[in-house]
Tab-separated table of C-alpha atoms in Angstrom:
chain	number	residue	atom	x	y	z
A	1	MET	CA	2.320	-14.626	21.030
A	2	ILE	CA	-1.386	-15.482	21.205
A	3	GLU	CA	-2.705	-18.199	18.934
A	4	LEU	CA	-6.355	-19.080	18.469
A	5	GLU	CA	-7.064	-22.468	16.927
A	6	ASN	CA	-10.551	-23.177	15.541
A	7	ILE	CA	-12.264	-21.197	18.316
A	8	CYS	CA	-16.064	-21.510	18.562
A	9	VAL	CA	-18.112	-19.668	21.186
A	10	GLN	CA	-21.887	-19.873	21.548
A	11	LEU	CA	-23.662	-16.931	23.202
A	12	LYS	CA	-27.463	-17.030	22.995
A	13	ASN	CA	-28.324	-16.662	19.296
A	14	PHE	CA	-24.817	-15.656	18.200
A	15	CYS	CA	-21.610	-17.634	17.827
A	16	LEU	CA	-17.980	-17.239	16.875
A	17	GLN	CA	-17.220	-19.816	14.215
A	18	ASN	CA	-13.886	-21.615	13.747
A	19	ILE	CA	-11.656	-18.602	14.326
A	20	SER	CA	-7.965	-19.287	13.821
A	21	LEU	CA	-5.738	-16.286	14.399
A	22	LYS	CA	-2.123	-15.552	15.273
A	23	ILE	CA	-1.538	-12.407	17.315
A	24	GLU	CA	2.046	-11.346	16.756
A	25	LYS	CA	3.938	-10.210	19.845
A	26	GLU	CA	4.553	-6.487	20.470
A	27	LYS	CA	2.318	-5.432	17.575
A	28	PHE	CA	-0.854	-3.375	17.384
A	29	HIS	CA	-3.715	-5.574	16.152
A	30	VAL	CA	-7.081	-4.111	15.160
A	31	LEU	CA	-10.309	-6.124	14.982
A	32	PHE	CA	-12.506	-4.254	12.510
A	33	GLY	CA	-16.179	-4.881	11.866
A	34	VAL	CA	-19.697	-3.571	12.300
A	35	SER	CA	-21.565	-3.671	15.601
A	36	GLY	CA	-22.718	-7.202	16.356
A	37	SER	CA	-20.030	-8.901	14.269
A	38	GLY	CA	-18.412	-10.612	17.276
A	39	LYS	CA	-15.519	-8.278	18.090
A	40	THR	CA	-16.278	-7.905	21.803
A	41	LEU	CA	-17.069	-11.591	22.234
A	42	LEU	CA	-13.695	-12.490	20.734
A	43	LEU	CA	-11.883	-10.115	23.126
A	44	GLU	CA	-13.767	-11.590	26.090
A	45	THR	CA	-12.774	-15.081	24.970
A	46	ILE	CA	-9.085	-14.131	24.762
A	47	ALA	CA	-9.341	-12.516	28.214
A	48	GLY	CA	-10.945	-15.667	29.648
A	49	LEU	CA	-14.330	-14.081	30.383
A	50	GLN	CA	-16.046	-16.399	27.887
A	51	SER	CA	-15.305	-20.091	27.439
A	52	PRO	CA	-15.013	-21.594	23.950
A	53	THR	CA	-17.226	-24.544	23.119
A	54	LYS	CA	-14.519	-25.757	20.757
A	55	GLY	CA	-10.917	-24.931	19.924
A	56	LYS	CA	-7.744	-23.940	21.765
A	57	ILE	CA	-6.140	-20.721	23.020
A	58	TYR	CA	-2.357	-20.668	23.307
A	59	LEU	CA	-0.513	-17.979	25.252
A	60	ASN	CA	3.216	-18.010	24.533
A	61	GLY	CA	2.933	-21.563	23.268
A	62	LYS	CA	1.040	-22.937	26.297
A	63	ASP	CA	-2.515	-24.237	26.127
A	64	SER	CA	-4.421	-21.645	28.193
A	65	THR	CA	-7.943	-22.459	27.023
A	66	ASN	CA	-9.200	-23.169	30.541
A	67	LEU	CA	-6.898	-20.762	32.393
A	68	PRO	CA	-8.872	-18.319	34.594
A	69	PRO	CA	-8.670	-14.624	33.656
A	70	GLU	CA	-6.564	-13.610	36.656
A	71	GLN	CA	-3.813	-16.021	35.610
A	72	ARG	CA	-3.525	-14.870	31.992
A	73	CYS	CA	-1.708	-11.576	32.672
A	74	ILE	CA	-3.937	-9.800	30.179
A	75	SER	CA	-5.382	-6.333	30.809
A	76	TYR	CA	-8.879	-5.787	29.435
A	77	VAL	CA	-10.656	-2.444	29.034
A	78	SER	CA	-14.328	-2.945	28.228
A	79	GLN	CA	-16.658	-0.476	26.522
A	80	ASP	CA	-18.258	0.159	29.921
A	81	ASN	CA	-14.947	1.517	31.303
A	82	THR	CA	-16.045	0.456	34.800
A	83	LEU	CA	-14.194	2.298	37.577
A	84	PHE	CA	-14.681	1.846	41.324
A	85	PRO	CA	-17.079	4.666	42.320
A	86	HIS	CA	-15.760	4.844	45.924
A	87	LEU	CA	-12.136	5.375	44.808
A	88	ASN	CA	-10.675	8.495	43.282
A	89	VAL	CA	-8.811	8.369	39.980
A	90	TYR	CA	-5.385	7.836	41.530
A	91	ASP	CA	-6.601	5.009	43.768
A	92	ASN	CA	-8.407	3.381	40.836
A	93	ILE	CA	-5.141	3.337	38.919
A	94	CYS	CA	-3.111	2.110	41.905
A	95	PHE	CA	-5.611	-0.672	42.602
A	96	ALA	CA	-4.704	-2.325	39.298
A	97	ALA	CA	-1.012	-1.807	40.023
A	98	SER	CA	-1.329	-3.512	43.419
A	99	MET	CA	-2.840	-6.641	41.860
A	100	ARG	CA	0.135	-7.470	39.626
A	101	SER	CA	3.813	-6.869	39.039
A	102	ALA	CA	3.189	-3.311	37.996
A	103	LEU	CA	5.144	-0.485	36.380
A	104	THR	CA	7.468	1.566	38.565
A	105	LYS	CA	6.077	4.768	40.114
A	106	GLU	CA	8.237	6.790	37.720
A	107	LYS	CA	6.742	5.063	34.661
A	108	THR	CA	3.254	5.282	36.151
A	109	ASP	CA	3.606	9.041	36.645
A	110	GLU	CA	4.943	9.347	33.093
A	111	LEU	CA	1.954	7.419	31.744
A	112	ILE	CA	-0.445	9.637	33.709
A	113	ARG	CA	1.181	12.705	32.153
A	114	HIS	CA	1.014	11.202	28.658
A	115	LEU	CA	-2.698	10.485	29.050
A	116	ASN	CA	-3.266	14.029	30.335
A	117	ILE	CA	-5.055	12.952	33.509
A	118	SER	CA	-2.714	14.538	36.101
A	119	ASP	CA	-5.417	17.080	37.030
A	120	LEU	CA	-7.976	14.318	37.577
A	121	LEU	CA	-6.159	12.226	40.193
A	122	HIS	CA	-8.198	13.414	43.209
A	123	ARG	CA	-11.554	13.392	41.441
A	124	TYR	CA	-14.108	10.561	41.555
A	125	PRO	CA	-15.588	8.690	38.558
A	126	GLN	CA	-19.044	10.229	38.893
A	127	GLY	CA	-17.529	13.671	38.233
A	128	LEU	CA	-15.689	12.679	35.034
A	129	SER	CA	-16.738	12.957	31.409
A	130	GLY	CA	-16.944	9.871	29.194
A	131	GLY	CA	-13.622	10.681	27.534
A	132	GLU	CA	-11.917	11.211	30.907
A	133	ILE	CA	-13.237	7.892	32.230
A	134	GLN	CA	-11.920	6.211	29.092
A	135	ARG	CA	-8.404	7.611	29.579
A	136	VAL	CA	-8.386	6.651	33.267
A	137	SER	CA	-9.537	3.113	32.406
A	138	ILE	CA	-6.705	2.771	29.893
A	139	ALA	CA	-4.176	4.107	32.417
A	140	ARG	CA	-5.403	1.552	34.965
A	141	ALA	CA	-4.972	-1.235	32.424
A	142	LEU	CA	-1.498	-0.144	31.366
A	143	VAL	CA	0.035	0.352	34.818
A	144	ALA	CA	-0.757	-3.257	35.737
A	145	GLY	CA	2.375	-4.241	33.825
A	146	CYS	CA	0.715	-6.809	31.559
A	147	SER	CA	2.329	-7.204	28.158
A	148	VAL	CA	-1.037	-7.871	26.469
A	149	VAL	CA	-3.778	-5.226	26.517
A	150	LEU	CA	-7.279	-5.666	25.067
A	151	LEU	CA	-9.184	-2.467	24.230
A	152	ASP	CA	-12.857	-2.576	23.281
A	153	GLU	CA	-13.807	0.535	21.261
A	154	PRO	CA	-11.490	2.810	23.312
A	155	THR	CA	-12.381	5.964	21.338
A	156	SER	CA	-16.180	5.597	21.534
A	157	SER	CA	-16.573	8.283	24.221
A	158	LEU	CA	-14.115	10.736	22.672
A	159	HIS	CA	-15.187	13.625	20.501
A	160	GLU	CA	-14.108	13.157	16.886
A	161	THR	CA	-11.772	16.166	17.188
A	162	PHE	CA	-9.653	14.404	19.835
A	163	GLN	CA	-9.691	10.857	18.474
A	164	GLU	CA	-6.707	11.204	16.149
A	165	ASP	CA	-4.442	12.750	18.817
A	166	PHE	CA	-5.521	10.092	21.307
A	167	CYS	CA	-4.749	7.313	18.828
A	168	CYS	CA	-1.284	8.756	18.132
A	169	LEU	CA	-0.651	8.745	21.877
A	170	LEU	CA	-1.908	5.165	22.199
A	171	LYS	CA	0.322	4.026	19.334
A	172	ASN	CA	3.364	5.706	20.913
A	173	ILE	CA	2.698	4.078	24.301
A	174	GLN	CA	2.328	0.674	22.641
A	175	SER	CA	5.620	1.106	20.806
A	176	GLN	CA	7.569	2.477	23.782
A	177	GLN	CA	6.370	-0.190	26.216
A	178	LYS	CA	6.529	-2.976	23.595
A	179	LEU	CA	2.953	-4.017	24.275
A	180	THR	CA	0.770	-6.412	22.348
A	181	ILE	CA	-2.505	-4.548	21.877
A	182	ILE	CA	-5.711	-5.938	20.392
A	183	MET	CA	-8.273	-3.199	19.812
A	184	THR	CA	-11.778	-3.355	18.394
A	185	THR	CA	-13.257	-0.562	16.307
A	186	HIS	CA	-15.752	0.104	13.544
A	187	ASP	CA	-13.989	3.347	12.550
A	188	ARG	CA	-12.179	2.641	9.276
A	189	ASN	CA	-9.800	5.608	9.548
A	190	LEU	CA	-8.653	4.778	13.076
A	191	ALA	CA	-8.292	1.102	12.170
A	192	ILE	CA	-5.838	1.782	9.350
A	193	MET	CA	-4.072	4.519	11.304
A	194	LEU	CA	-3.292	2.335	14.338
A	195	ALA	CA	-2.912	-1.201	13.065
A	196	ASP	CA	0.237	-3.149	12.381
A	197	TRP	CA	-2.120	-6.057	11.695
A	198	PHE	CA	-5.693	-5.644	10.461
A	199	HIS	CA	-8.314	-8.373	11.052
A	200	PHE	CA	-11.810	-8.134	9.559
A	201	ILE	CA	-14.579	-9.939	11.420
A	202	GLU	CA	-18.107	-10.419	10.092
A	203	SER	CA	-20.921	-12.617	11.377
A	204	GLY	CA	-18.643	-14.344	13.869
A	205	ARG	CA	-15.860	-15.158	11.388
A	206	VAL	CA	-12.501	-13.562	10.708
A	207	THR	CA	-12.600	-13.384	6.912
A	208	PHE	CA	-9.539	-11.259	6.181
A	209	SER	CA	-6.209	-10.675	7.978
A	210	THR	CA	-3.208	-8.766	6.726
A	211	LYS	CA	-0.319	-6.547	7.676
A	212	VAL	CA	-1.406	-2.980	7.021
A	213	SER	CA	1.756	-2.474	4.965
A	214	GLU	CA	0.447	-5.188	2.600
A	215	PHE	CA	-3.195	-4.136	2.716
A	216	TYR	CA	-3.942	-4.021	-1.019
A	217	ILE	CA	-1.642	-6.850	-2.141
A	218	ASN	CA	-4.381	-9.482	-1.845
A	219	PRO	CA	-8.020	-9.050	-2.969
A	220	LEU	CA	-10.286	-7.468	-0.339
A	221	PRO	CA	-13.711	-8.956	0.443
A	222	VAL	CA	-16.437	-6.849	-1.178
A	223	SER	CA	-18.157	-6.417	2.211
A	224	LEU	CA	-14.922	-5.016	3.691
A	225	ALA	CA	-14.361	-2.708	0.721
A	226	GLU	CA	-17.809	-1.186	1.209
A	227	LEU	CA	-17.141	-0.559	4.915
A	228	LEU	CA	-13.829	1.100	4.017
A	229	GLY	CA	-15.682	3.590	1.826
A	230	ILE	CA	-14.802	1.994	-1.517
A	231	SER	CA	-18.322	2.678	-2.726
A	232	ASN	CA	-17.790	2.085	-6.462
A	233	ILE	CA	-18.044	-1.698	-6.819
A	234	LEU	CA	-17.864	-2.847	-10.452
A	235	THR	CA	-17.176	-6.111	-12.290
A	236	VAL	CA	-14.744	-7.012	-15.038
A	237	GLN	CA	-14.683	-10.003	-17.394
A	238	ARG	CA	-11.564	-11.645	-18.745
A	239	ARG	CA	-11.148	-11.326	-22.509
A	240	THR	CA	-8.336	-12.373	-24.863
A	241	PHE	CA	-7.254	-10.043	-27.668
A	242	GLU	CA	-4.504	-11.419	-29.968
A	243	GLU	CA	-3.124	-13.592	-27.160
A	244	GLU	CA	-3.204	-10.645	-24.736
A	245	THR	CA	-5.474	-10.965	-21.699
A	246	LYS	CA	-7.504	-7.920	-20.790
A	247	PHE	CA	-10.418	-7.264	-18.477
A	248	PHE	CA	-13.532	-5.575	-19.837
A	249	CYS	CA	-15.694	-3.464	-17.509
A	250	LYS	CA	-19.257	-3.293	-18.806
A	251	GLN	CA	-20.226	-0.431	-16.451
A	252	LEU	CA	-17.480	1.768	-17.954
A	253	ASN	CA	-17.642	0.217	-21.449
A	254	GLN	CA	-13.878	-0.273	-21.710
A	255	CYS	CA	-10.953	-2.494	-20.761
A	256	VAL	CA	-9.049	-1.923	-17.535
A	257	SER	CA	-5.581	-3.044	-16.498
A	258	LEU	CA	-5.229	-5.186	-13.379
A	259	LYS	CA	-2.183	-6.323	-11.463
A	260	LEU	CA	-2.672	-10.047	-10.851
A	261	SER	CA	-0.487	-12.300	-8.755
A	262	ALA	CA	1.082	-15.204	-10.633
A	263	ASP	CA	0.489	-17.427	-7.587
A	264	VAL	CA	-3.287	-16.985	-7.533
A	265	GLU	CA	-5.887	-18.556	-9.804
A	266	TYR	CA	-8.563	-16.003	-10.711
A	267	GLU	CA	-12.106	-16.369	-11.986
A	268	ASP	CA	-13.077	-15.050	-15.425
A	269	VAL	CA	-15.423	-12.521	-13.799
A	270	LEU	CA	-13.960	-10.424	-10.989
A	271	PRO	CA	-15.249	-7.610	-8.761
A	272	ILE	CA	-13.170	-4.433	-8.604
A	273	GLY	CA	-13.401	-1.307	-6.470
A	274	ILE	CA	-12.641	2.352	-7.102
A	275	ASN	CA	-12.318	4.834	-4.251
A	276	PRO	CA	-14.405	7.985	-4.797
A	277	SER	CA	-11.250	10.048	-4.192
A	278	ASP	CA	-9.487	8.219	-7.052
A	279	ILE	CA	-11.865	9.559	-9.707
A	280	HIS	CA	-10.273	12.684	-11.194
A	281	ILE	CA	-12.567	15.255	-12.776
A	282	ASN	CA	-11.482	17.123	-15.943
A	283	PRO	CA	-7.794	16.147	-15.637
A	284	SER	CA	-5.239	18.363	-17.346
A	285	SER	CA	-3.918	15.469	-19.460
A	286	ARG	CA	-5.182	12.165	-20.859
A	287	GLU	CA	-2.547	9.584	-19.960
A	288	ALA	CA	-2.510	6.573	-22.243
A	289	TYR	CA	-3.585	3.173	-20.907
A	290	GLU	CA	-5.630	4.728	-18.103
A	291	VAL	CA	-9.405	4.596	-17.686
A	292	HIS	CA	-11.275	7.520	-19.272
A	293	PHE	CA	-15.001	8.147	-19.422
A	294	ARG	CA	-17.488	10.991	-19.548
A	295	ALA	CA	-20.228	11.458	-16.983
A	296	ILE	CA	-23.054	13.773	-15.959
A	297	VAL	CA	-22.954	15.375	-12.497
A	298	SER	CA	-26.296	14.498	-10.914
A	299	ASP	CA	-25.658	15.578	-7.283
A	300	ILE	CA	-23.186	17.785	-5.427
A	301	PHE	CA	-22.792	17.556	-1.629
A	302	PHE	CA	-20.449	19.785	0.376
A	303	THR	CA	-18.758	18.458	3.545
A	304	THR	CA	-16.280	20.101	5.924
A	305	GLN	CA	-13.343	18.582	4.047
A	306	HIS	CA	-14.360	17.649	0.503
A	307	VAL	CA	-17.123	17.754	-2.057
A	308	LYS	CA	-18.971	14.540	-2.901
A	309	LEU	CA	-20.328	14.075	-6.411
A	310	THR	CA	-22.786	11.585	-7.858
A	311	LEU	CA	-21.878	10.806	-11.472
A	312	ILE	CA	-23.841	9.045	-14.210
A	313	VAL	CA	-21.572	7.473	-16.830
A	314	CYS	CA	-22.749	8.751	-20.238
A	315	GLN	CA	-22.450	5.506	-22.221
A	316	THR	CA	-23.870	3.092	-19.649
A	317	ASN	CA	-25.873	5.086	-17.056
A	318	CYS	CA	-23.752	3.483	-14.339
A	319	ILE	CA	-23.870	5.540	-11.110
A	320	LEU	CA	-20.522	6.342	-9.458
A	321	LYS	CA	-19.469	8.346	-6.412
A	322	ALA	CA	-16.567	10.811	-6.592
A	323	GLU	CA	-14.869	12.922	-3.934
A	324	ILE	CA	-12.923	16.037	-4.938
A	325	LYS	CA	-11.448	19.183	-3.418
A	326	LYS	CA	-13.573	22.295	-2.973
A	327	THR	CA	-11.071	24.257	-5.055
A	328	THR	CA	-11.711	21.886	-7.980
A	329	VAL	CA	-15.438	22.642	-7.825
A	330	GLU	CA	-14.730	26.373	-7.672
A	331	ASN	CA	-12.161	26.350	-10.493
A	332	LEU	CA	-14.391	24.302	-12.799
A	333	MET	CA	-17.559	26.124	-11.639
A	334	LEU	CA	-19.210	22.706	-11.431
A	335	LYS	CA	-22.973	22.471	-11.148
A	336	VAL	CA	-25.601	19.747	-11.389
A	337	GLY	CA	-26.172	18.731	-14.998
A	338	ASP	CA	-22.622	19.424	-16.188
A	339	GLU	CA	-20.901	16.816	-18.365
A	340	VAL	CA	-17.354	16.136	-17.199
A	341	SER	CA	-14.352	14.099	-18.297
A	342	CYS	CA	-13.192	11.533	-15.737
A	343	LEU	CA	-9.932	9.645	-15.270
A	344	VAL	CA	-8.990	6.702	-13.062
A	345	TYR	CA	-5.410	5.483	-12.874
A	346	SER	CA	-5.019	1.739	-13.327
A	347	ARG	CA	-2.819	1.577	-10.231
A	348	ASP	CA	-5.772	2.796	-8.136
A	349	ILE	CA	-8.161	0.022	-9.224
A	350	ILE	CA	-8.601	-2.365	-6.294
A	351	LEU	CA	-9.090	-6.070	-6.890
A	352	LEU	CA	-11.844	-7.558	-4.740
A	353	LYS	CA	-13.314	-10.974	-3.946
A	354	GLN	CA	-16.817	-12.110	-3.069
């Protein structure tokens, strides 16, 4: 296990601030955040390429804060994916294997097949595409036999079409070899798809960590919700009706039901989020106790997968974003200016925190 204790790192005008994090062994950890949030700097600090100005790094229970990189048994693949230009692909991979107690030749050959680079072994880096260089760099890191692998934006050079298949492959390799992987990304879909543990970093601080299986149990930071595409951020206010506590949403002009934990003390005014895909247009039934409102369609945008709508709530003029299937638009013959009935299930309302 890797444990970071109050880590601070100063780099020019940017710093990591009091980061405490436990990296569970043999799990896939994702560091999620926008560019410039400190993801790469944190990976470099774990790898030993940057020295903390404060705090401790423990590797398997031992203080390794000042341990040089070559003694940490951690493989690191940077965004640059630097390969030796004078060595072909196979020799690049074998160079890493020769430096450590590496995988057997049988497992190395299997890994090469899995990463689909068998046809590249006699080629040189200058003749490879960005995606090919990325796969070779990952192969070189994995054959070294280290149990901890750090990946900095490993899908950045891959075309969007291939990213999902590549991530499935990466997840399978991690599981089969029982690796501890820490990967950075700003792609929300890949982050959720790969992670056992999800860590959100912003402005040099890790502000939210959770198992992906428990993602929505605790309130999400509003800034994280926005990055995840939860674009409808509203507020609710606690009200008591005949000894029953309800939460009134001014933007929707009605009460909404929230699932609150008995162990947490909540403010009287709370932010909530609604995914655009959780707004149902002209539903076939009006389930009791759910959120209903009418809205005007002000914009319709077609994408390759869905149709995005901009809605204006009739009673309040609140602007919401919705995402629906193309067949729904066709069946309802929706057009700009139409008034529609909308439904949101209470179970889909996401509790947030500032």
